[in-house]
Amino acid sequence: MWDELKRLAAARERRRIDGLFAEDATRAQSFSVEQDGMVLDYSKTQLDAEVVAALLKVAEDAKVGARAEAMFAGDKINETEGRAVLHTALRNLTGTPVLVDGDDVMPEVLGTLGRMEELAREIRASDVTDVVNIGIGGSDLGPKMGTIALAPFHDGPRCHFVSNVDGADIADTLKRCNPATTIFIIASKTFTTIETMTNGKTAWDWLEANGQTTDGKFIALSSNREKAGEWGIPESRVFGFEDWVGGRYSMWGPIGLSMMIAVGPEDFRAFLKGGESMDLHFRNTPLADNMPVMLALVGMWHNQVLGHGTRAVLPYDNRLARLPAYLQQLEMESNGKGVSMDGKDLACNSGPVVWGEPGTNGQHAFYQLIHQGTRVVPCEFLVAARGHEPELRHHHELLVANCLAQSEALMRGRDLEEARGKVAGTFEGDELERQARHRVFPGNRPSTTLIYPQLTPEMLGRIVALYEHRVFVEGVILDINSYDQWGVELGKELATALGPMVSGQQSAENKDGSTQALLAFVHGNAS
């Protein structure tokens, strides 16, 4: 399949994107997808009808629709771990039965959601001023991103997030909190995650050092009720989740408790509703009009076909500042694989490097490389039609103008003749040519734009679910398992073994020369 797509790409190598608009006045409408008021515009790419048809055939041949139904039905599509993949059940507000090994999981899912809402209301009505979520990876990135994104809807306690085992993270956080009115959420499925449990113990010690009882100060988001009980956390404050919810897909359930406390149960349910609406769109919409499918296919055209190994996510919304980091884990941990489902080496590249920053900040940092660098970086812009500060409407209008201008500039560029006109009269002769060359923008650089009316809880849910399903589609087409993450295991194992060597309790004689030298430096500068 890749050979045919690469043939199509080669035939279009010299074609310019802006020329496609000159040929087709309706291109923007033909190469965009709408879902309940949200629009994905992928017209500023080199895709044409023939290429889209070829990409859709790839999705059809991979049986994306059938695989999606298998996921929603609770089949164990995580084959390397023998697990179902059912984060979608956490936002199944209708309660339609979902079976795993013949048992309907929805009564427990909705029961847990009800318990979360009850506790959130209790905390929001109390004198609690600060909630500190202690977790890492999916137990941090999702709820942290979502809580920041929904700042206009905060009417509960302040929420903080501690993830790094670096003591600076928790130390700086605790400085902002009052021990008498702060509670802690320990988010670890196993209740053994070393970074999380180390930070949790530090929080415990902080309370005691400040004369506070630890009773009622801790909530556990964990399936290990026994370990949580050893901490003295009562059953009523322990919220478990099943092994069919992967960490990076878990913000829809108990891992999202901090979000729920910040914005309230009603807005958290709106977030779930947004995810559910994207699920329905993904399941029921033909591939050509299916937003997650088309977002995935555009990305694969750029990465697997054209060889652009990186993708910039550029939200023109300061409250989506953590979305690129969230998507780094979602996409790179899911699809950063080297073997197919049958254990053979992949015949093409797997997922791209995902990175980005919000708003106009990036324009004054890395956009120079995007516009004039030697590598093509496909860009994904996100922007809302309106903000949450009507009194600052002029700010938002300037923000939108910058977003639209960047995607246009990437496409159009500036040729040498236009660049000469910019410096004519200031320079002449050879110097004019030299100066003009520095002002040339190659253009013809692809981008997509996801535009929506306003960033609300429901809209955030739709955006997150959109990217989840995009990852799923890419994984199905690549024939990889997007739901395991064996690549993170080796480093964990080695870190555990290195602990006693760092503390000096064990010799490092069996380590490589570099590691020995680095440990020697640490020992020589530890005090």
Short mmCIF file of C-alpha atoms in Angstrom, two decimals:
data_model
loop_
_atom_site.label_atom_id
_atom_site.label_comp_id
_atom_site.label_asym_id
_atom_site.label_seq_id
_atom_site.Cartn_x
_atom_site.Cartn_y
_atom_site.Cartn_z
CA MET A 1 0.00 0.00 0.00
CA TRP A 2 2.85 2.39 0.81
CA ASP A 3 4.41 1.93 -2.65
CA GLU A 4 1.25 3.19 -4.36
CA LEU A 5 0.96 6.14 -2.01
CA LYS A 6 4.61 7.02 -2.51
CA ARG A 7 4.08 6.86 -6.28
CA LEU A 8 1.23 9.36 -5.92
CA ALA A 9 3.44 11.55 -3.73
CA ALA A 10 6.29 11.51 -6.24
CA ALA A 11 3.92 12.60 -9.01
CA ARG A 12 2.95 15.61 -6.90
CA GLU A 13 6.37 16.50 -5.58
CA ARG A 14 6.58 19.87 -7.32
CA ARG A 15 2.95 20.84 -6.90
CA ARG A 16 2.18 23.76 -4.63
CA ILE A 17 -0.65 23.80 -2.12
CA ASP A 18 -1.68 27.37 -2.92
CA GLY A 19 -2.03 26.31 -6.55
CA LEU A 20 -4.66 23.77 -5.53
CA PHE A 21 -6.82 26.62 -4.22
CA ALA A 22 -6.39 28.47 -7.51
CA GLU A 23 -7.68 25.37 -9.32
CA ASP A 24 -10.64 24.74 -7.02
CA ALA A 25 -12.63 27.56 -5.42
CA THR A 26 -14.46 25.07 -3.16
CA ARG A 27 -11.32 23.31 -1.89
CA ALA A 28 -11.76 24.48 1.70
CA GLN A 29 -15.21 22.87 1.85
CA SER A 30 -14.19 19.70 0.00
CA PHE A 31 -11.18 19.04 2.20
CA SER A 32 -12.66 19.57 5.63
CA VAL A 33 -14.76 17.57 8.08
CA GLU A 34 -17.42 18.87 10.49
CA GLN A 35 -18.64 17.32 13.73
CA ASP A 36 -21.38 19.17 15.57
CA GLY A 37 -19.95 22.63 14.95
CA MET A 38 -16.27 21.69 15.18
CA VAL A 39 -14.38 21.77 11.87
CA LEU A 40 -11.16 20.06 10.84
CA ASP A 41 -9.74 21.88 7.81
CA TYR A 42 -7.04 19.86 6.03
CA SER A 43 -7.19 21.79 2.76
CA LYS A 44 -3.75 23.37 3.33
CA THR A 45 -2.02 20.08 2.49
CA GLN A 46 -1.00 18.47 -0.80
CA LEU A 47 -3.91 16.05 -0.67
CA ASP A 48 -6.20 15.87 -3.66
CA ALA A 49 -9.19 13.66 -4.46
CA GLU A 50 -7.04 10.83 -5.86
CA VAL A 51 -4.75 10.77 -2.84
CA VAL A 52 -7.67 10.89 -0.40
CA ALA A 53 -9.29 7.99 -2.22
CA ALA A 54 -6.07 5.98 -1.95
CA LEU A 55 -5.73 6.76 1.75
CA LEU A 56 -9.35 5.79 2.39
CA LYS A 57 -8.73 2.48 0.64
CA VAL A 58 -5.83 1.87 3.02
CA ALA A 59 -8.20 2.43 5.96
CA GLU A 60 -10.82 0.16 4.39
CA ASP A 61 -8.31 -2.60 3.69
CA ALA A 62 -7.13 -2.39 7.31
CA LYS A 63 -10.77 -2.84 8.39
CA VAL A 64 -10.68 0.22 10.63
CA GLY A 65 -14.46 0.16 11.12
CA ALA A 66 -14.54 -3.49 12.16
CA ARG A 67 -11.60 -3.04 14.50
CA ALA A 68 -13.30 -0.04 16.08
CA GLU A 69 -16.43 -2.07 16.74
CA ALA A 70 -14.27 -4.78 18.30
CA MET A 71 -12.82 -2.17 20.66
CA PHE A 72 -16.20 -0.75 21.65
CA ALA A 73 -17.57 -4.28 22.11
CA GLY A 74 -14.92 -5.18 24.69
CA ASP A 75 -12.89 -7.60 22.57
CA LYS A 76 -9.32 -8.05 23.81
CA ILE A 77 -7.65 -6.00 21.10
CA ASN A 78 -4.65 -5.39 23.40
CA GLU A 79 -3.34 -8.77 22.35
CA THR A 80 0.13 -8.65 23.92
CA GLU A 81 -1.43 -8.20 27.37
CA GLY A 82 -4.68 -10.06 26.73
CA ARG A 83 -6.87 -7.08 27.65
CA ALA A 84 -9.86 -5.22 26.35
CA VAL A 85 -9.48 -1.50 25.55
CA LEU A 86 -12.48 0.27 27.03
CA HIS A 87 -11.68 3.82 28.08
CA THR A 88 -14.73 4.64 25.95
CA ALA A 89 -16.90 2.86 28.54
CA LEU A 90 -15.93 5.52 31.10
CA ARG A 91 -17.83 8.12 29.06
CA ASN A 92 -20.73 5.87 28.06
CA LEU A 93 -23.30 8.01 29.88
CA THR A 94 -26.25 6.18 28.34
CA GLY A 95 -25.16 3.04 30.13
CA THR A 96 -25.54 0.86 27.03
CA PRO A 97 -24.20 -2.56 28.07
CA VAL A 98 -20.53 -3.23 27.37
CA LEU A 99 -19.40 -6.80 27.95
CA VAL A 100 -16.00 -8.05 29.07
CA ASP A 101 -15.79 -11.82 29.39
CA GLY A 102 -19.58 -11.88 29.31
CA ASP A 103 -20.08 -9.40 32.16
CA ASP A 104 -21.58 -5.91 31.69
CA VAL A 105 -19.05 -3.40 33.05
CA MET A 106 -21.38 -0.41 32.91
CA PRO A 107 -23.10 -0.76 36.33
CA GLU A 108 -19.69 -0.57 38.03
CA VAL A 109 -18.51 2.28 35.78
CA LEU A 110 -21.59 4.41 36.50
CA GLY A 111 -21.51 3.43 40.16
CA THR A 112 -17.93 4.65 40.46
CA LEU A 113 -18.85 7.88 38.67
CA GLY A 114 -21.65 8.41 41.20
CA ARG A 115 -19.27 7.83 44.12
CA MET A 116 -16.81 10.30 42.62
CA GLU A 117 -19.54 12.91 42.31
CA GLU A 118 -20.61 12.38 45.90
CA LEU A 119 -17.07 12.84 47.22
CA ALA A 120 -16.42 15.83 44.94
CA ARG A 121 -19.53 17.59 46.25
CA GLU A 122 -18.49 16.85 49.82
CA ILE A 123 -15.02 18.32 49.27
CA ARG A 124 -16.33 21.35 47.39
CA ALA A 125 -18.73 22.10 50.26
CA SER A 126 -16.00 21.77 52.90
CA ASP A 127 -13.23 24.11 54.03
CA VAL A 128 -10.69 22.44 51.72
CA THR A 129 -8.77 25.10 49.82
CA ASP A 130 -6.20 23.00 47.98
CA VAL A 131 -6.15 19.57 46.36
CA VAL A 132 -2.81 18.07 45.35
CA ASN A 133 -2.91 15.29 42.76
CA ILE A 134 0.17 13.08 43.06
CA GLY A 135 0.69 10.83 40.05
CA ILE A 136 2.86 10.45 36.98
CA GLY A 137 2.35 9.73 33.27
CA GLY A 138 -1.32 9.20 32.54
CA SER A 139 -2.14 9.81 36.20
CA ASP A 140 -0.84 13.36 35.81
CA LEU A 141 -0.76 14.55 32.19
CA GLY A 142 -4.48 14.08 31.47
CA PRO A 143 -6.05 15.61 34.57
CA LYS A 144 -3.45 18.38 34.68
CA MET A 145 -4.04 19.29 31.03
CA GLY A 146 -7.81 19.18 31.50
CA THR A 147 -7.86 21.16 34.72
CA ILE A 148 -5.77 23.95 33.21
CA ALA A 149 -7.89 23.93 30.04
CA LEU A 150 -11.12 24.41 32.01
CA ALA A 151 -9.89 27.26 34.22
CA PRO A 152 -12.90 29.48 33.36
CA PHE A 153 -15.15 26.83 34.91
CA HIS A 154 -13.26 26.47 38.19
CA ASP A 155 -15.41 27.16 41.23
CA GLY A 156 -13.92 24.61 43.63
CA PRO A 157 -10.63 24.29 45.54
CA ARG A 158 -7.34 25.06 43.86
CA CYS A 159 -5.84 21.97 42.22
CA HIS A 160 -2.12 21.29 42.04
CA PHE A 161 -0.22 18.49 40.33
CA VAL A 162 2.96 16.77 41.47
CA SER A 163 4.57 14.16 39.22
CA ASN A 164 8.35 14.41 39.19
CA VAL A 165 10.34 12.50 41.81
CA ASP A 166 12.64 15.54 41.86
CA GLY A 167 12.02 16.96 45.34
CA ALA A 168 11.72 20.43 43.87
CA ASP A 169 8.32 19.52 42.39
CA ILE A 170 6.57 18.67 45.63
CA ALA A 171 8.54 21.20 47.70
CA ASP A 172 7.50 24.10 45.49
CA THR A 173 3.89 22.88 45.45
CA LEU A 174 3.58 22.49 49.21
CA LYS A 175 4.86 26.05 49.72
CA ARG A 176 1.62 27.26 48.10
CA CYS A 177 -0.64 25.15 50.34
CA ASN A 178 -2.05 25.40 53.86
CA PRO A 179 -1.55 22.07 55.70
CA ALA A 180 -4.81 22.56 57.62
CA THR A 181 -6.94 22.83 54.47
CA THR A 182 -5.09 20.67 51.93
CA ILE A 183 -5.93 17.13 50.85
CA PHE A 184 -4.00 14.76 48.61
CA ILE A 185 -5.00 12.42 45.81
CA ILE A 186 -2.56 9.53 45.32
CA ALA A 187 -3.05 8.28 41.76
CA SER A 188 -1.36 4.96 41.12
CA LYS A 189 -3.12 1.91 39.75
CA THR A 190 -0.83 -0.47 41.64
CA PHE A 191 -0.10 1.88 44.56
CA THR A 192 3.55 0.97 44.08
CA THR A 193 4.72 3.49 41.44
CA ILE A 194 8.03 4.61 42.93
CA GLU A 195 7.80 8.30 41.99
CA THR A 196 4.20 8.61 43.16
CA MET A 197 4.63 6.74 46.42
CA THR A 198 7.80 8.67 47.27
CA ASN A 199 5.96 11.96 46.78
CA GLY A 200 2.97 10.62 48.70
CA LYS A 201 5.14 9.76 51.71
CA THR A 202 6.65 13.26 51.58
CA ALA A 203 3.14 14.73 51.66
CA TRP A 204 2.29 12.52 54.65
CA ASP A 205 5.42 13.66 56.49
CA TRP A 206 4.63 17.30 55.66
CA LEU A 207 1.21 17.05 57.28
CA GLU A 208 2.62 15.46 60.41
CA ALA A 209 5.48 17.98 60.60
CA ASN A 210 2.88 20.74 60.56
CA GLY A 211 0.84 19.22 63.38
CA GLN A 212 -1.93 17.88 61.17
CA THR A 213 -3.65 14.53 61.38
CA THR A 214 -3.48 12.45 58.21
CA ASP A 215 -6.99 11.08 58.77
CA GLY A 216 -9.27 12.06 55.90
CA LYS A 217 -6.43 13.85 54.12
CA PHE A 218 -5.78 11.21 51.45
CA ILE A 219 -7.75 9.78 48.55
CA ALA A 220 -6.49 6.79 46.56
CA LEU A 221 -7.08 6.30 42.85
CA SER A 222 -5.93 2.71 42.70
CA SER A 223 -7.04 -0.85 42.11
CA ASN A 224 -4.84 -2.03 44.99
CA ARG A 225 -7.27 -1.53 47.86
CA GLU A 226 -5.05 -3.51 50.22
CA LYS A 227 -2.09 -1.18 49.78
CA ALA A 228 -4.33 1.87 50.07
CA GLY A 229 -5.77 0.41 53.26
CA GLU A 230 -2.27 0.10 54.71
CA TRP A 231 -2.06 3.88 54.34
CA GLY A 232 -5.22 4.19 56.40
CA ILE A 233 -7.31 5.31 53.43
CA PRO A 234 -10.89 4.07 53.95
CA GLU A 235 -12.77 2.15 51.26
CA SER A 236 -15.05 5.12 50.68
CA ARG A 237 -12.02 7.12 49.49
CA VAL A 238 -10.52 4.47 47.23
CA PHE A 239 -11.52 4.52 43.56
CA GLY A 240 -10.31 1.65 41.43
CA PHE A 241 -10.31 1.07 37.69
CA GLU A 242 -9.88 -2.04 35.61
CA ASP A 243 -6.93 -3.19 33.53
CA TRP A 244 -8.90 -2.38 30.37
CA VAL A 245 -8.25 1.32 31.00
CA GLY A 246 -4.72 2.31 30.00
CA GLY A 247 -3.02 5.05 32.01
CA ARG A 248 -2.83 7.54 29.15
CA TYR A 249 -6.54 6.98 28.45
CA SER A 250 -7.71 7.22 32.05
CA MET A 251 -8.69 10.85 32.64
CA TRP A 252 -12.35 9.98 31.95
CA GLY A 253 -12.65 7.93 35.15
CA PRO A 254 -11.26 8.14 38.70
CA ILE A 255 -7.98 9.66 37.46
CA GLY A 256 -10.07 12.70 36.51
CA LEU A 257 -11.25 13.27 40.11
CA SER A 258 -9.10 16.40 40.50
CA MET A 259 -10.78 17.87 37.41
CA MET A 260 -14.19 17.05 38.84
CA ILE A 261 -13.35 18.72 42.15
CA ALA A 262 -12.13 21.84 40.33
CA VAL A 263 -15.08 22.33 37.96
CA GLY A 264 -17.85 20.34 39.63
CA PRO A 265 -19.66 17.12 38.72
CA GLU A 266 -21.97 18.79 36.20
CA ASP A 267 -19.16 20.20 34.07
CA PHE A 268 -17.20 16.96 34.40
CA ARG A 269 -20.23 15.13 33.01
CA ALA A 270 -20.27 17.64 30.14
CA PHE A 271 -16.64 16.67 29.47
CA LEU A 272 -17.69 13.02 29.37
CA LYS A 273 -20.60 13.89 27.09
CA GLY A 274 -18.21 15.52 24.65
CA GLY A 275 -16.11 12.38 24.52
CA GLU A 276 -19.21 10.25 24.07
CA SER A 277 -20.40 12.41 21.16
CA MET A 278 -17.05 11.91 19.40
CA ASP A 279 -17.35 8.15 20.01
CA LEU A 280 -20.73 8.13 18.30
CA HIS A 281 -19.38 10.17 15.40
CA PHE A 282 -16.40 7.83 15.03
CA ARG A 283 -18.58 4.71 15.07
CA ASN A 284 -21.40 5.90 12.84
CA THR A 285 -19.83 8.19 10.22
CA PRO A 286 -18.47 7.00 6.85
CA LEU A 287 -14.69 7.10 6.65
CA ALA A 288 -14.52 10.06 4.25
CA ASP A 289 -16.51 12.26 6.63
CA ASN A 290 -15.05 10.80 9.82
CA MET A 291 -12.96 13.35 11.70
CA PRO A 292 -10.63 10.96 13.59
CA VAL A 293 -10.10 8.89 10.44
CA MET A 294 -9.23 11.88 8.28
CA LEU A 295 -6.96 13.39 10.95
CA ALA A 296 -5.14 10.05 11.10
CA LEU A 297 -4.85 9.69 7.34
CA VAL A 298 -3.50 13.22 6.91
CA GLY A 299 -0.90 12.47 9.58
CA MET A 300 0.10 9.21 7.93
CA TRP A 301 0.40 10.92 4.54
CA HIS A 302 2.89 13.32 6.08
CA ASN A 303 4.80 10.79 8.18
CA GLN A 304 4.72 7.37 6.54
CA VAL A 305 4.42 8.58 2.92
CA LEU A 306 6.27 11.90 2.72
CA GLY A 307 8.74 11.05 5.48
CA HIS A 308 8.14 14.05 7.73
CA GLY A 309 9.04 12.47 11.05
CA THR A 310 7.80 15.21 13.34
CA ARG A 311 4.46 16.89 14.03
CA ALA A 312 3.90 20.24 15.75
CA VAL A 313 0.71 20.70 17.77
CA LEU A 314 0.04 24.43 18.08
CA PRO A 315 -2.99 25.38 20.20
CA TYR A 316 -3.83 29.06 19.92
CA ASP A 317 -5.35 28.88 23.38
CA ASN A 318 -3.14 29.49 26.40
CA ARG A 319 -5.30 27.19 28.50
CA LEU A 320 -4.38 24.30 26.20
CA ALA A 321 -0.72 24.83 27.10
CA ARG A 322 -0.35 21.22 28.28
CA LEU A 323 -2.14 19.65 25.30
CA PRO A 324 1.10 19.06 23.31
CA ALA A 325 2.66 17.31 26.32
CA TYR A 326 -0.50 15.24 26.81
CA LEU A 327 -0.47 14.25 23.14
CA GLN A 328 3.21 13.37 23.34
CA GLN A 329 2.34 10.55 25.71
CA LEU A 330 -0.90 9.63 23.99
CA GLU A 331 0.70 9.30 20.56
CA MET A 332 4.33 8.44 21.21
CA GLU A 333 3.71 5.87 23.94
CA SER A 334 0.85 4.35 21.96
CA ASN A 335 2.37 4.19 18.50
CA GLY A 336 6.10 4.38 19.20
CA LYS A 337 6.55 0.71 18.29
CA GLY A 338 8.96 -1.17 16.06
CA VAL A 339 7.17 -4.46 15.46
CA SER A 340 3.77 -5.38 14.07
CA MET A 341 1.15 -7.52 15.81
CA ASP A 342 2.81 -10.69 14.49
CA GLY A 343 6.14 -9.71 16.04
CA LYS A 344 7.85 -8.83 12.76
CA ASP A 345 9.73 -5.59 12.08
CA LEU A 346 7.58 -2.79 10.74
CA ALA A 347 7.99 -2.12 7.04
CA CYS A 348 7.61 1.64 7.53
CA ASN A 349 8.06 4.33 10.16
CA SER A 350 5.83 4.19 13.20
CA GLY A 351 4.51 7.26 15.03
CA PRO A 352 6.10 10.72 14.63
CA VAL A 353 7.78 12.91 17.22
CA VAL A 354 5.01 15.11 18.65
CA TRP A 355 5.78 18.49 20.19
CA GLY A 356 4.50 22.05 20.40
CA GLU A 357 3.67 25.13 22.42
CA PRO A 358 0.61 27.37 22.70
CA GLY A 359 -0.40 30.60 21.11
CA THR A 360 1.85 33.27 19.78
CA ASN A 361 4.68 32.22 22.13
CA GLY A 362 5.98 29.69 19.64
CA GLN A 363 6.10 32.33 16.92
CA HIS A 364 8.89 34.01 18.88
CA ALA A 365 10.73 30.74 19.45
CA PHE A 366 10.67 27.84 16.98
CA TYR A 367 8.51 29.10 14.09
CA GLN A 368 11.71 30.31 12.43
CA LEU A 369 12.65 26.67 11.81
CA ILE A 370 9.13 25.78 10.70
CA HIS A 371 9.07 28.55 8.10
CA GLN A 372 12.65 28.62 6.79
CA GLY A 373 14.38 25.51 8.12
CA THR A 374 15.48 22.63 5.91
CA ARG A 375 13.02 20.14 7.43
CA VAL A 376 9.30 20.24 6.72
CA VAL A 377 7.29 20.16 9.95
CA PRO A 378 3.55 19.47 9.42
CA CYS A 379 1.62 21.70 11.81
CA GLU A 380 -1.71 21.18 13.55
CA PHE A 381 -3.33 24.43 14.66
CA LEU A 382 -6.20 24.57 17.17
CA VAL A 383 -8.22 27.72 17.81
CA ALA A 384 -11.59 28.80 19.18
CA ALA A 385 -13.79 31.38 17.48
CA ARG A 386 -14.29 33.16 20.79
CA GLY A 387 -12.63 33.27 24.17
CA HIS A 388 -13.96 33.48 27.71
CA GLU A 389 -13.12 37.14 28.33
CA PRO A 390 -15.57 39.33 26.38
CA GLU A 391 -13.97 42.44 27.83
CA LEU A 392 -10.71 41.35 26.15
CA ARG A 393 -12.22 40.49 22.79
CA HIS A 394 -9.52 42.47 21.00
CA HIS A 395 -6.94 40.08 22.47
CA HIS A 396 -8.76 37.08 21.05
CA GLU A 397 -9.20 38.70 17.65
CA LEU A 398 -5.45 39.28 17.53
CA LEU A 399 -4.85 35.67 18.59
CA VAL A 400 -7.10 34.30 15.81
CA ALA A 401 -5.48 36.58 13.26
CA ASN A 402 -2.07 35.24 14.19
CA CYS A 403 -3.24 31.63 13.97
CA LEU A 404 -4.77 32.05 10.52
CA ALA A 405 -1.79 34.10 9.35
CA GLN A 406 0.68 31.37 10.32
CA SER A 407 -1.12 28.63 8.41
CA GLU A 408 -1.41 30.95 5.39
CA ALA A 409 2.27 31.91 5.58
CA LEU A 410 3.34 28.26 5.78
CA MET A 411 1.37 27.57 2.62
CA ARG A 412 2.15 30.71 0.58
CA GLY A 413 5.71 31.46 1.50
CA ARG A 414 7.56 34.34 -0.19
CA ASP A 415 9.48 33.93 -3.43
CA LEU A 416 12.70 35.69 -4.38
CA GLU A 417 11.01 38.33 -6.50
CA GLU A 418 8.74 39.38 -3.65
CA ALA A 419 11.69 39.33 -1.26
CA ARG A 420 13.62 41.64 -3.59
CA GLY A 421 10.75 44.08 -3.45
CA LYS A 422 11.02 44.13 0.36
CA VAL A 423 14.62 45.36 0.29
CA ALA A 424 14.78 47.28 -3.00
CA GLY A 425 15.78 50.88 -2.35
CA THR A 426 17.67 49.88 0.80
CA PHE A 427 20.20 47.64 -0.94
CA GLU A 428 21.37 47.21 -4.52
CA GLY A 429 23.47 44.90 -6.67
CA ASP A 430 24.91 41.76 -5.10
CA GLU A 431 23.99 42.92 -1.62
CA LEU A 432 20.35 43.26 -2.66
CA GLU A 433 20.38 39.65 -3.88
CA ARG A 434 22.05 38.44 -0.69
CA GLN A 435 19.62 40.27 1.57
CA ALA A 436 16.65 39.14 -0.50
CA ARG A 437 17.68 35.49 -0.20
CA HIS A 438 17.50 35.74 3.58
CA ARG A 439 13.90 36.88 3.29
CA VAL A 440 12.68 34.02 1.07
CA PHE A 441 10.15 31.64 2.59
CA PRO A 442 9.82 28.37 0.63
CA GLY A 443 6.17 27.94 1.62
CA ASN A 444 4.26 24.87 0.46
CA ARG A 445 4.40 23.60 4.04
CA PRO A 446 1.34 21.68 5.18
CA SER A 447 -0.95 22.37 8.11
CA THR A 448 -4.36 21.47 9.43
CA THR A 449 -6.62 23.66 11.55
CA LEU A 450 -9.12 22.44 14.12
CA ILE A 451 -11.54 25.30 14.80
CA TYR A 452 -14.46 25.30 17.24
CA PRO A 453 -16.82 27.88 18.78
CA GLN A 454 -15.35 27.98 22.33
CA LEU A 455 -13.31 25.78 24.66
CA THR A 456 -15.95 24.36 27.01
CA PRO A 457 -15.94 21.11 29.03
CA GLU A 458 -17.90 19.37 26.29
CA MET A 459 -15.62 20.69 23.57
CA LEU A 460 -12.53 19.59 25.48
CA GLY A 461 -14.01 16.09 25.73
CA ARG A 462 -14.54 16.00 21.98
CA ILE A 463 -11.00 17.17 21.26
CA VAL A 464 -9.39 14.59 23.56
CA ALA A 465 -11.54 11.75 22.17
CA LEU A 466 -10.72 12.91 18.63
CA TYR A 467 -7.02 12.44 19.24
CA GLU A 468 -7.56 9.12 21.02
CA HIS A 469 -9.38 7.72 18.01
CA ARG A 470 -6.78 9.20 15.66
CA VAL A 471 -4.14 7.16 17.50
CA PHE A 472 -6.35 4.07 17.22
CA VAL A 473 -6.76 4.46 13.44
CA GLU A 474 -3.04 4.93 12.89
CA GLY A 475 -2.31 1.85 15.03
CA VAL A 476 -4.78 -0.30 13.11
CA ILE A 477 -3.34 0.72 9.75
CA LEU A 478 0.23 0.13 10.97
CA ASP A 479 -0.87 -3.20 12.48
CA ILE A 480 0.67 -2.43 15.85
CA ASN A 481 -0.66 -2.63 19.40
CA SER A 482 -1.34 0.94 20.50
CA TYR A 483 -2.22 -0.15 24.04
CA ASP A 484 0.92 -1.67 25.54
CA GLN A 485 4.11 0.18 26.45
CA TRP A 486 6.91 -2.31 26.96
CA GLY A 487 9.42 0.33 25.95
CA VAL A 488 9.21 2.01 29.35
CA GLU A 489 10.03 -1.16 31.32
CA LEU A 490 13.78 -1.49 30.83
CA GLY A 491 14.59 1.95 32.18
CA LYS A 492 12.45 1.27 35.26
CA GLU A 493 14.26 -2.00 35.92
CA LEU A 494 17.68 -0.40 35.56
CA ALA A 495 16.70 2.54 37.79
CA THR A 496 15.69 0.13 40.55
CA ALA A 497 19.03 -1.64 40.28
CA LEU A 498 20.95 1.66 40.23
CA GLY A 499 19.31 3.01 43.39
CA PRO A 500 21.68 1.26 45.83
CA MET A 501 24.64 2.24 43.65
CA VAL A 502 23.67 5.92 43.75
CA SER A 503 23.36 5.80 47.55
CA GLY A 504 26.73 4.02 47.83
CA GLN A 505 25.31 0.84 49.36
CA GLN A 506 26.32 -1.32 46.42
CA SER A 507 29.28 -1.47 44.05
CA ALA A 508 28.89 -0.45 40.40
CA GLU A 509 31.75 -2.65 39.22
CA ASN A 510 29.51 -4.52 36.79
CA LYS A 511 28.30 -1.34 35.09
CA ASP A 512 29.75 0.15 31.91
CA GLY A 513 32.56 2.68 32.14
CA SER A 514 30.35 5.68 31.43
CA THR A 515 27.84 4.79 34.15
CA GLN A 516 30.69 4.17 36.63
CA ALA A 517 32.23 7.55 35.84
CA LEU A 518 28.91 9.35 36.22
CA LEU A 519 28.23 7.62 39.55
CA ALA A 520 31.71 8.61 40.73
CA PHE A 521 30.93 12.23 39.88
CA VAL A 522 27.67 12.05 41.86
CA HIS A 523 29.43 10.53 44.88
CA GLY A 524 32.16 13.18 44.70
CA ASN A 525 29.64 16.03 44.64
CA ALA A 526 26.84 14.69 46.84
CA SER A 527 27.68 17.02 49.72
#
